Amino acid sequence: MRNKIVITLDGMDCANCVINIDGVLEETKGIFSSNTSYAKQQTEVTYDPKAISSTKITNILQKAGYAAEVLTN
């Protein structure tokens, strides 16, 4: 099963942040893909809800230095 969420981000300063965010998320067990947009200041994450929760995903982003809040579930 795959779920998709959109997370708003604060703290992205440049396009390299997109690479950092996608890299951190896509290396996480249970996350299939991350599509981060610098222009929109958000990321769309496809994940396995049996392996990881949306709260855990936002916690990972916060530990990486970004304010993160789930926009849609």
mmCIF file of N, CA and C in Angstrom:
data_model
loop_
_atom_site.group_PDB
_atom_site.id
_atom_site.type_symbol
_atom_site.label_atom_id
_atom_site.label_comp_id
_atom_site.label_asym_id
_atom_site.label_seq_id
_atom_site.Cartn_x
_atom_site.Cartn_y
_atom_site.Cartn_z
ATOM 1 N N MET A 1 0.840 -1.180 0.000
ATOM 2 C CA MET A 1 0.000 0.000 0.000
ATOM 3 C C MET A 1 0.885 1.243 0.000
ATOM 4 N N ARG A 2 0.478 2.222 -0.771
ATOM 5 C CA ARG A 2 1.222 3.480 -0.853
ATOM 6 C C ARG A 2 0.297 4.640 -0.529
ATOM 7 N N ASN A 3 0.772 5.520 0.312
ATOM 8 C CA ASN A 3 0.075 6.765 0.622
ATOM 9 C C ASN A 3 0.899 7.911 0.074
ATOM 10 N N LYS A 4 0.235 9.030 -0.179
ATOM 11 C CA LYS A 4 0.921 10.211 -0.651
ATOM 12 C C LYS A 4 0.507 11.385 0.229
ATOM 13 N N ILE A 5 1.499 12.169 0.673
ATOM 14 C CA ILE A 5 1.220 13.366 1.453
ATOM 15 C C ILE A 5 2.001 14.538 0.868
ATOM 16 N N VAL A 6 1.470 15.733 1.098
ATOM 17 C CA VAL A 6 2.167 16.958 0.741
ATOM 18 C C VAL A 6 2.542 17.644 2.047
ATOM 19 N N ILE A 7 3.810 18.023 2.156
ATOM 20 C CA ILE A 7 4.320 18.660 3.366
ATOM 21 C C ILE A 7 4.854 20.043 2.999
ATOM 22 N N THR A 8 4.388 21.077 3.708
ATOM 23 C CA THR A 8 4.939 22.407 3.499
ATOM 24 C C THR A 8 6.238 22.515 4.274
ATOM 25 N N LEU A 9 7.175 23.255 3.701
ATOM 26 C CA LEU A 9 8.506 23.376 4.285
ATOM 27 C C LEU A 9 8.870 24.843 4.470
ATOM 28 N N ASP A 10 9.587 25.111 5.528
ATOM 29 C CA ASP A 10 10.142 26.437 5.755
ATOM 30 C C ASP A 10 11.610 26.241 6.114
ATOM 31 N N GLY A 11 12.461 27.055 5.530
ATOM 32 C CA GLY A 11 13.883 26.922 5.816
ATOM 33 C C GLY A 11 14.713 26.542 4.605
ATOM 34 N N MET A 12 14.050 26.362 3.451
ATOM 35 C CA MET A 12 14.809 26.080 2.231
ATOM 36 C C MET A 12 15.381 27.398 1.726
ATOM 37 N N ASP A 13 16.713 27.466 1.628
ATOM 38 C CA ASP A 13 17.380 28.694 1.212
ATOM 39 C C ASP A 13 17.796 28.687 -0.251
ATOM 40 N N CYS A 14 17.952 27.496 -0.813
ATOM 41 C CA CYS A 14 18.458 27.416 -2.189
ATOM 42 C C CYS A 14 18.037 26.087 -2.812
ATOM 43 N N ALA A 15 18.351 25.956 -4.087
ATOM 44 C CA ALA A 15 17.984 24.730 -4.808
ATOM 45 C C ALA A 15 18.692 23.499 -4.256
ATOM 46 N N ASN A 16 19.848 23.669 -3.636
ATOM 47 C CA ASN A 16 20.545 22.528 -3.044
ATOM 48 C C ASN A 16 19.751 21.903 -1.905
ATOM 49 N N CYS A 17 18.903 22.694 -1.262
ATOM 50 C CA CYS A 17 18.048 22.153 -0.195
ATOM 51 C C CYS A 17 17.120 21.072 -0.749
ATOM 52 N N VAL A 18 16.660 21.255 -1.978
ATOM 53 C CA VAL A 18 15.789 20.267 -2.625
ATOM 54 C C VAL A 18 16.513 18.928 -2.710
ATOM 55 N N ILE A 19 17.762 18.962 -3.141
ATOM 56 C CA ILE A 19 18.563 17.742 -3.261
ATOM 57 C C ILE A 19 18.754 17.104 -1.884
ATOM 58 N N ASN A 20 19.019 17.916 -0.888
ATOM 59 C CA ASN A 20 19.210 17.429 0.479
ATOM 60 C C ASN A 20 17.938 16.768 1.007
ATOM 61 N N ILE A 21 16.812 17.428 0.849
ATOM 62 C CA ILE A 21 15.536 16.902 1.354
ATOM 63 C C ILE A 21 15.189 15.588 0.663
ATOM 64 N N ASP A 22 15.243 15.585 -0.667
ATOM 65 C CA ASP A 22 14.907 14.354 -1.402
ATOM 66 C C ASP A 22 15.862 13.225 -1.031
ATOM 67 N N GLY A 23 17.130 13.543 -0.863
ATOM 68 C CA GLY A 23 18.106 12.521 -0.494
ATOM 69 C C GLY A 23 17.834 11.923 0.870
ATOM 70 N N VAL A 24 17.583 12.777 1.845
ATOM 71 C CA VAL A 24 17.308 12.306 3.211
ATOM 72 C C VAL A 24 16.056 11.436 3.234
ATOM 73 N N LEU A 25 15.008 11.891 2.563
ATOM 74 C CA LEU A 25 13.752 11.136 2.592
ATOM 75 C C LEU A 25 13.855 9.824 1.822
ATOM 76 N N GLU A 26 14.437 9.859 0.646
ATOM 77 C CA GLU A 26 14.483 8.648 -0.180
ATOM 78 C C GLU A 26 15.416 7.580 0.382
ATOM 79 N N GLU A 27 16.297 7.946 1.301
ATOM 80 C CA GLU A 27 17.144 6.959 1.974
ATOM 81 C C GLU A 27 16.446 6.339 3.184
ATOM 82 N N THR A 28 15.263 6.828 3.508
ATOM 83 C CA THR A 28 14.530 6.363 4.684
ATOM 84 C C THR A 28 13.661 5.159 4.331
ATOM 85 N N LYS A 29 13.773 4.119 5.144
ATOM 86 C CA LYS A 29 12.972 2.913 4.924
ATOM 87 C C LYS A 29 11.489 3.270 4.974
ATOM 88 N N GLY A 30 10.754 2.793 3.990
ATOM 89 C CA GLY A 30 9.321 3.018 3.936
ATOM 90 C C GLY A 30 8.910 4.167 3.032
ATOM 91 N N ILE A 31 9.894 4.954 2.569
ATOM 92 C CA ILE A 31 9.595 6.041 1.650
ATOM 93 C C ILE A 31 9.995 5.621 0.245
ATOM 94 N N PHE A 32 9.025 5.705 -0.670
ATOM 95 C CA PHE A 32 9.262 5.305 -2.052
ATOM 96 C C PHE A 32 9.838 6.453 -2.878
ATOM 97 N N SER A 33 9.294 7.671 -2.675
ATOM 98 C CA SER A 33 9.777 8.809 -3.449
ATOM 99 C C SER A 33 9.464 10.108 -2.730
ATOM 100 N N SER A 34 10.245 11.117 -3.100
ATOM 101 C CA SER A 34 10.065 12.469 -2.585
ATOM 102 C C SER A 34 10.251 13.415 -3.750
ATOM 103 N N ASN A 35 9.294 14.307 -3.944
ATOM 104 C CA ASN A 35 9.369 15.279 -5.032
ATOM 105 C C ASN A 35 9.252 16.662 -4.407
ATOM 106 N N THR A 36 10.388 17.312 -4.191
ATOM 107 C CA THR A 36 10.435 18.587 -3.503
ATOM 108 C C THR A 36 10.487 19.735 -4.494
ATOM 109 N N SER A 37 9.700 20.780 -4.212
ATOM 110 C CA SER A 37 9.669 21.973 -5.056
ATOM 111 C C SER A 37 10.152 23.171 -4.251
ATOM 112 N N TYR A 38 11.263 23.767 -4.708
ATOM 113 C CA TYR A 38 11.777 24.975 -4.055
ATOM 114 C C TYR A 38 10.791 26.131 -4.241
ATOM 115 N N ALA A 39 10.223 26.252 -5.444
ATOM 116 C CA ALA A 39 9.297 27.343 -5.743
ATOM 117 C C ALA A 39 8.038 27.292 -4.873
ATOM 118 N N LYS A 40 7.541 26.083 -4.630
ATOM 119 C CA LYS A 40 6.320 25.928 -3.825
ATOM 120 C C LYS A 40 6.610 25.786 -2.334
ATOM 121 N N GLN A 41 7.897 25.552 -1.989
ATOM 122 C CA GLN A 41 8.295 25.336 -0.598
ATOM 123 C C GLN A 41 7.529 24.155 0.010
ATOM 124 N N GLN A 42 7.473 23.070 -0.754
ATOM 125 C CA GLN A 42 6.798 21.863 -0.274
ATOM 126 C C GLN A 42 7.386 20.627 -0.923
ATOM 127 N N THR A 43 7.063 19.486 -0.321
ATOM 128 C CA THR A 43 7.476 18.207 -0.876
ATOM 129 C C THR A 43 6.290 17.259 -0.899
ATOM 130 N N GLU A 44 6.230 16.427 -1.925
ATOM 131 C CA GLU A 44 5.206 15.390 -2.037
ATOM 132 C C GLU A 44 5.910 14.059 -1.810
ATOM 133 N N VAL A 45 5.453 13.324 -0.822
ATOM 134 C CA VAL A 45 6.122 12.089 -0.416
ATOM 135 C C VAL A 45 5.176 10.907 -0.614
ATOM 136 N N THR A 46 5.674 9.874 -1.282
ATOM 137 C CA THR A 46 4.950 8.621 -1.424
ATOM 138 C C THR A 46 5.623 7.621 -0.489
ATOM 139 N N TYR A 47 4.823 6.996 0.384
ATOM 140 C CA TYR A 47 5.394 6.146 1.431
ATOM 141 C C TYR A 47 4.471 4.987 1.779
ATOM 142 N N ASP A 48 5.033 4.026 2.500
ATOM 143 C CA ASP A 48 4.297 2.863 2.991
ATOM 144 C C ASP A 48 3.861 3.154 4.421
ATOM 145 N N PRO A 49 2.564 3.358 4.663
ATOM 146 C CA PRO A 49 2.102 3.701 6.009
ATOM 147 C C PRO A 49 2.297 2.584 7.039
ATOM 148 N N LYS A 50 2.550 1.373 6.571
ATOM 149 C CA LYS A 50 2.836 0.276 7.504
ATOM 150 C C LYS A 50 4.280 0.345 8.004
ATOM 151 N N ALA A 51 5.140 1.043 7.248
ATOM 152 C CA ALA A 51 6.555 1.111 7.600
ATOM 153 C C ALA A 51 6.941 2.426 8.275
ATOM 154 N N ILE A 52 6.213 3.518 7.952
ATOM 155 C CA ILE A 52 6.560 4.826 8.488
ATOM 156 C C ILE A 52 5.303 5.706 8.527
ATOM 157 N N SER A 53 5.227 6.574 9.515
ATOM 158 C CA SER A 53 4.069 7.462 9.656
ATOM 159 C C SER A 53 4.385 8.855 9.116
ATOM 160 N N SER A 54 3.348 9.622 8.847
ATOM 161 C CA SER A 54 3.549 10.995 8.390
ATOM 162 C C SER A 54 4.229 11.827 9.478
ATOM 163 N N THR A 55 3.957 11.527 10.728
ATOM 164 C CA THR A 55 4.610 12.235 11.837
ATOM 165 C C THR A 55 6.105 11.966 11.831
ATOM 166 N N LYS A 56 6.494 10.738 11.598
ATOM 167 C CA LYS A 56 7.913 10.385 11.537
ATOM 168 C C LYS A 56 8.591 11.104 10.371
ATOM 169 N N ILE A 57 7.893 11.213 9.254
ATOM 170 C CA ILE A 57 8.453 11.909 8.091
ATOM 171 C C ILE A 57 8.695 13.379 8.419
ATOM 172 N N THR A 58 7.737 14.038 9.045
ATOM 173 C CA THR A 58 7.937 15.445 9.408
ATOM 174 C C THR A 58 9.050 15.583 10.443
ATOM 175 N N ASN A 59 9.163 14.620 11.349
ATOM 176 C CA ASN A 59 10.255 14.653 12.338
ATOM 177 C C ASN A 59 11.619 14.564 11.659
ATOM 178 N N ILE A 60 11.731 13.726 10.643
ATOM 179 C CA ILE A 60 12.981 13.595 9.891
ATOM 180 C C ILE A 60 13.342 14.938 9.246
ATOM 181 N N LEU A 61 12.358 15.591 8.656
ATOM 182 C CA LEU A 61 12.596 16.886 8.019
ATOM 183 C C LEU A 61 12.992 17.947 9.037
ATOM 184 N N GLN A 62 12.362 17.912 10.207
ATOM 185 C CA GLN A 62 12.704 18.876 11.254
ATOM 186 C C GLN A 62 14.125 18.657 11.755
ATOM 187 N N LYS A 63 14.527 17.412 11.897
ATOM 188 C CA LYS A 63 15.899 17.107 12.319
ATOM 189 C C LYS A 63 16.912 17.546 11.263
ATOM 190 N N ALA A 64 16.491 17.588 10.002
ATOM 191 C CA ALA A 64 17.365 18.033 8.915
ATOM 192 C C ALA A 64 17.428 19.560 8.832
ATOM 193 N N GLY A 65 16.627 20.241 9.662
ATOM 194 C CA GLY A 65 16.701 21.698 9.737
ATOM 195 C C GLY A 65 15.586 22.472 9.085
ATOM 196 N N TYR A 66 14.493 21.789 8.769
ATOM 197 C CA TYR A 66 13.372 22.443 8.079
ATOM 198 C C TYR A 66 12.109 22.377 8.944
ATOM 199 N N ALA A 67 11.365 23.474 8.968
ATOM 200 C CA ALA A 67 10.044 23.434 9.596
ATOM 201 C C ALA A 67 9.137 22.699 8.619
ATOM 202 N N ALA A 68 8.430 21.694 9.097
ATOM 203 C CA ALA A 68 7.626 20.855 8.221
ATOM 204 C C ALA A 68 6.248 20.625 8.816
ATOM 205 N N GLU A 69 5.233 20.741 7.952
ATOM 206 C CA GLU A 69 3.857 20.518 8.395
ATOM 207 C C GLU A 69 3.090 19.829 7.272
ATOM 208 N N VAL A 70 2.361 18.783 7.621
ATOM 209 C CA VAL A 70 1.577 18.055 6.620
ATOM 210 C C VAL A 70 0.442 18.951 6.138
ATOM 211 N N LEU A 71 0.394 19.156 4.828
ATOM 212 C CA LEU A 71 -0.642 19.969 4.217
ATOM 213 C C LEU A 71 -1.850 19.109 3.859
ATOM 214 N N THR A 72 -1.584 17.926 3.270
ATOM 215 C CA THR A 72 -2.658 16.996 2.913
ATOM 216 C C THR A 72 -2.258 15.587 3.324
ATOM 217 N N ASN A 73 -3.228 14.789 3.650
ATOM 218 C CA ASN A 73 -3.024 13.373 3.973
ATOM 219 C C ASN A 73 -3.671 12.519 2.924
#
